[in-house]
Coordinates of C-alpha atoms in Angstrom, one line a residue:
F1390 CA -37.6 4.3 15.9
I1391 CA -35.2 2.1 18.1
L1392 CA -38.4 -0.3 18.9
S1393 CA -40.3 0.2 16.1
S1394 CA -37.1 -0.9 13.9
L1395 CA -36.5 -4.0 15.9
L1396 CA -40.1 -4.9 16.2
G1397 CA -39.9 -4.6 12.6
K1398 CA -37.2 -7.1 11.9
V1399 CA -38.5 -9.6 14.9
L1400 CA -41.6 -9.9 13.4
N1401 CA -40.5 -9.8 9.3
H1402 CA -39.6 -13.9 9.9
A1403 CA -43.3 -14.7 10.7
S1404 CA -44.9 -11.9 8.1
F1405 CA -47.2 -13.2 5.4
Y1406 CA -46.1 -9.4 3.6
K1407 CA -43.0 -8.7 2.9
Q1408 CA -42.0 -5.1 1.9
K1409 CA -39.5 -4.5 -0.5
E1410 CA -38.2 -1.8 0.7
S1411 CA -37.6 -1.9 4.4
G1412 CA -35.1 1.3 5.0
R1413 CA -35.7 4.5 6.2
N1414 CA -35.0 8.1 4.7
I1415 CA -34.9 11.6 6.5
I1416 CA -38.5 12.8 5.3
Q1417 CA -39.7 9.7 6.7
V1418 CA -38.2 10.4 9.9
Y1419 CA -38.7 13.9 10.3
S1420 CA -42.8 12.9 9.3
N1421 CA -42.9 11.1 12.5
G1422 CA -40.6 12.4 14.9
G1423 CA -40.3 16.3 13.5
I1424 CA -43.8 17.2 15.7
G1425 CA -42.4 15.9 19.0
L1426 CA -39.0 17.6 17.9
L1427 CA -40.8 20.7 17.6
I1428 CA -42.6 20.3 21.1
C1429 CA -39.3 19.6 22.7
I1430 CA -37.8 23.1 21.2
Y1431 CA -40.9 25.0 22.4
N1432 CA -40.3 23.6 25.7
Y1433 CA -36.8 24.6 25.9
F1434 CA -37.8 28.7 25.3
H1435 CA -41.3 27.9 27.0
P1436 CA -41.3 25.0 30.3
D1437 CA -44.5 23.5 30.8
P1438 CA -45.3 20.2 31.9
I1439 CA -47.8 20.0 29.6
N1440 CA -45.4 20.1 26.8
F1441 CA -44.1 16.5 27.8
L1442 CA -47.5 15.3 27.9
L1443 CA -48.0 16.3 24.2
F1444 CA -44.7 15.1 23.0
L1445 CA -45.7 11.8 24.5
S1446 CA -49.1 11.8 22.5
S1447 CA -47.4 12.8 19.2
T1448 CA -45.1 9.6 19.8
S1449 CA -47.9 7.4 21.3
A1450 CA -49.6 8.4 17.9
A1451 CA -46.3 7.5 15.4
M1452 CA -46.2 4.2 17.6
S1453 CA -49.3 3.1 17.4
D1454 CA -49.7 3.8 13.6
T1455 CA -46.0 2.0 13.0
W1456 CA -47.1 -1.0 15.5
G1457 CA -49.9 -1.4 13.6
T1458 CA -48.3 -1.9 10.2
E1459 CA -45.7 -4.2 11.6
F1460 CA -48.2 -6.6 13.1
G1461 CA -50.6 -6.6 10.1
K1462 CA -48.4 -7.9 8.3
L1463 CA -48.7 -11.4 10.4
S1464 CA -52.5 -11.2 9.1
K1465 CA -53.0 -14.5 7.0
N1466 CA -56.1 -12.2 5.6
K1467 CA -55.7 -9.7 3.2
P1468 CA -56.1 -6.2 4.9
I1469 CA -59.9 -4.5 4.7
S1470 CA -60.0 -0.9 3.4
I1471 CA -61.3 1.3 6.7
I1472 CA -63.1 3.6 4.0
T1473 CA -64.8 1.1 1.9
F1474 CA -64.6 -2.3 4.0
K1475 CA -63.7 -4.3 1.0
K1476 CA -60.1 -6.4 0.8
I1477 CA -57.2 -4.3 -0.7
N1478 CA -53.4 -5.6 -0.9
H1479 CA -50.9 -6.0 1.9
G1480 CA -49.1 -3.0 2.1
L1481 CA -51.4 -0.2 1.2
S1482 CA -52.3 2.6 3.3
G1483 CA -56.0 2.8 4.6
G1484 CA -56.4 -1.2 5.1
I1485 CA -57.0 -2.9 8.3
T1486 CA -56.6 -6.1 10.1
Q1487 CA -57.7 -7.3 13.7
I1488 CA -54.1 -8.1 14.3
G1489 CA -52.9 -5.0 13.4
T1490 CA -55.4 -3.0 15.1
L1491 CA -54.6 -4.9 18.6
G1492 CA -50.8 -4.3 17.8
S1493 CA -51.6 -0.3 16.9
L1494 CA -53.2 -0.3 20.6
L1495 CA -50.7 -1.9 22.0
G1496 CA -48.5 1.0 20.6
S1497 CA -49.9 3.7 22.3
C1498 CA -50.3 1.7 25.5
F1499 CA -46.8 1.1 25.4
I1500 CA -46.2 4.9 25.3
G1501 CA -48.6 5.8 28.0
A1502 CA -47.0 3.0 30.1
V1503 CA -43.3 5.2 29.5
G1504 CA -45.3 8.1 30.7
W1505 CA -46.7 6.2 33.8
F1506 CA -43.4 5.4 34.6
L1507 CA -41.1 8.2 33.9
N1508 CA -43.6 10.9 35.4
F1509 CA -46.5 9.5 37.6
Q1510 CA -49.3 11.1 35.5
S1511 CA -52.8 11.0 36.7
P1512 CA -54.4 8.1 35.2
F1513 CA -56.7 10.0 33.1
L1514 CA -53.7 11.6 31.4
I1515 CA -52.3 8.0 30.8
Y1516 CA -55.8 6.9 29.0
G1517 CA -55.1 10.2 27.2
I1518 CA -52.0 9.4 25.6
I1519 CA -53.3 6.2 25.2
F1520 CA -56.6 7.5 23.4
S1521 CA -55.2 10.6 21.1
G1522 CA -52.5 8.0 19.8
F1523 CA -54.6 5.3 18.8
S1524 CA -57.1 7.6 17.4
A1525 CA -54.6 9.7 15.7
A1526 CA -53.5 6.7 14.0
L1527 CA -57.2 5.5 13.1
F1528 CA -57.0 9.1 11.3
D1529 CA -54.0 8.4 9.5
S1530 CA -55.8 5.3 8.4
I1531 CA -58.7 7.3 6.7
L1532 CA -56.6 10.0 5.0
G1533 CA -54.5 7.0 4.0
G1534 CA -57.7 5.6 2.2
S1535 CA -59.4 8.3 0.9
I1536 CA -57.2 11.1 -0.1
Q1537 CA -53.5 9.8 -0.1
A1538 CA -52.5 9.2 -3.4
K1539 CA -52.5 5.8 -5.2
Y1540 CA -51.4 4.8 -8.4
E1541 CA -51.3 2.1 -11.2
N1542 CA -47.6 1.2 -12.4
T1543 CA -47.1 -0.4 -15.8
I1544 CA -47.9 -4.0 -15.2
G1545 CA -50.8 -3.0 -13.4
E1546 CA -49.7 -3.1 -9.8
V1547 CA -51.7 -0.4 -7.1
I1548 CA -48.9 1.1 -5.2
E1549 CA -48.1 4.7 -3.6
K1550 CA -45.2 6.2 -5.5
N1551 CA -45.2 8.3 -8.0
E1552 CA -42.8 6.4 -10.4
I1553 CA -42.0 7.4 -14.4
G1554 CA -45.2 5.3 -16.0
N1555 CA -47.5 5.5 -13.2
K1556 CA -51.0 7.0 -13.8
I1557 CA -52.9 8.1 -10.4
I1558 CA -56.1 6.2 -9.3
S1559 CA -57.3 7.8 -6.6
G1560 CA -56.7 10.8 -3.7
K1561 CA -54.7 13.4 -4.4
A1562 CA -51.1 13.6 -5.7
W1563 CA -50.1 16.1 -2.8
M1564 CA -51.2 13.8 0.0
T1565 CA -48.1 11.1 0.1
N1566 CA -47.6 9.0 2.8
D1567 CA -45.2 11.1 4.5
L1568 CA -47.7 14.0 5.2
V1569 CA -49.9 11.9 6.2
N1570 CA -47.9 10.5 8.8
L1571 CA -47.2 14.1 9.9
I1572 CA -50.8 14.8 10.1
N1573 CA -51.0 12.0 12.2
T1574 CA -48.4 13.0 14.7
A1575 CA -49.7 16.1 14.5
T1576 CA -53.5 15.3 15.2
A1577 CA -52.1 13.3 18.6
P1578 CA -51.1 16.9 20.5
L1579 CA -54.4 18.6 19.5
I1580 CA -56.8 15.8 20.9
M1581 CA -54.2 15.4 23.8
Y1582 CA -54.6 19.0 24.7
M1583 CA -58.5 19.0 24.8
I1584 CA -58.2 16.2 27.4
I1585 CA -55.9 18.2 29.5
V1586 CA -58.7 21.3 28.8
I1587 CA -61.4 19.0 30.1
S1588 CA -59.5 17.3 32.8
K1589 CA -58.8 20.6 34.9

């Protein structure tokens, strides 16, 4: 959270897309870190080195998704929808850019490096942390571009918040960005667990 917030402030000056709202509320914090917290609680009652890897993979997914968004703001070109491959506006979920994808990979690599320095895990498992975080972030984009709700406001802008006067134009109303982020951080530990099983 701290690293991503600092990154956002550093890159904001060079960004071609400025977010109207940069603050994070408690729901956003839990949707990105709640799964990691649950893994920590579970580990308190059932200590196991595997839990540390699952925690890192969930954090890797959150970091990968956030860094992809922050680096994506540096792109001069509009993002491409990961579903339709058509250009969409900056700030809409499901859009990817080359620099954003690189940033996403860097985010997961950073957490992989942290895991290596902290616990000196085998290279295969470190790559697993990176792969699970990055692939979960890509899945996040797929969900964001397909079933996450998007609305048209009263002045014709496409946004992702359900405000008074808006009409839904795609996705499901219950699939919010916070839920997509929660699924993202839950998917990575599942992928990581399969990687751990394969490595045994």
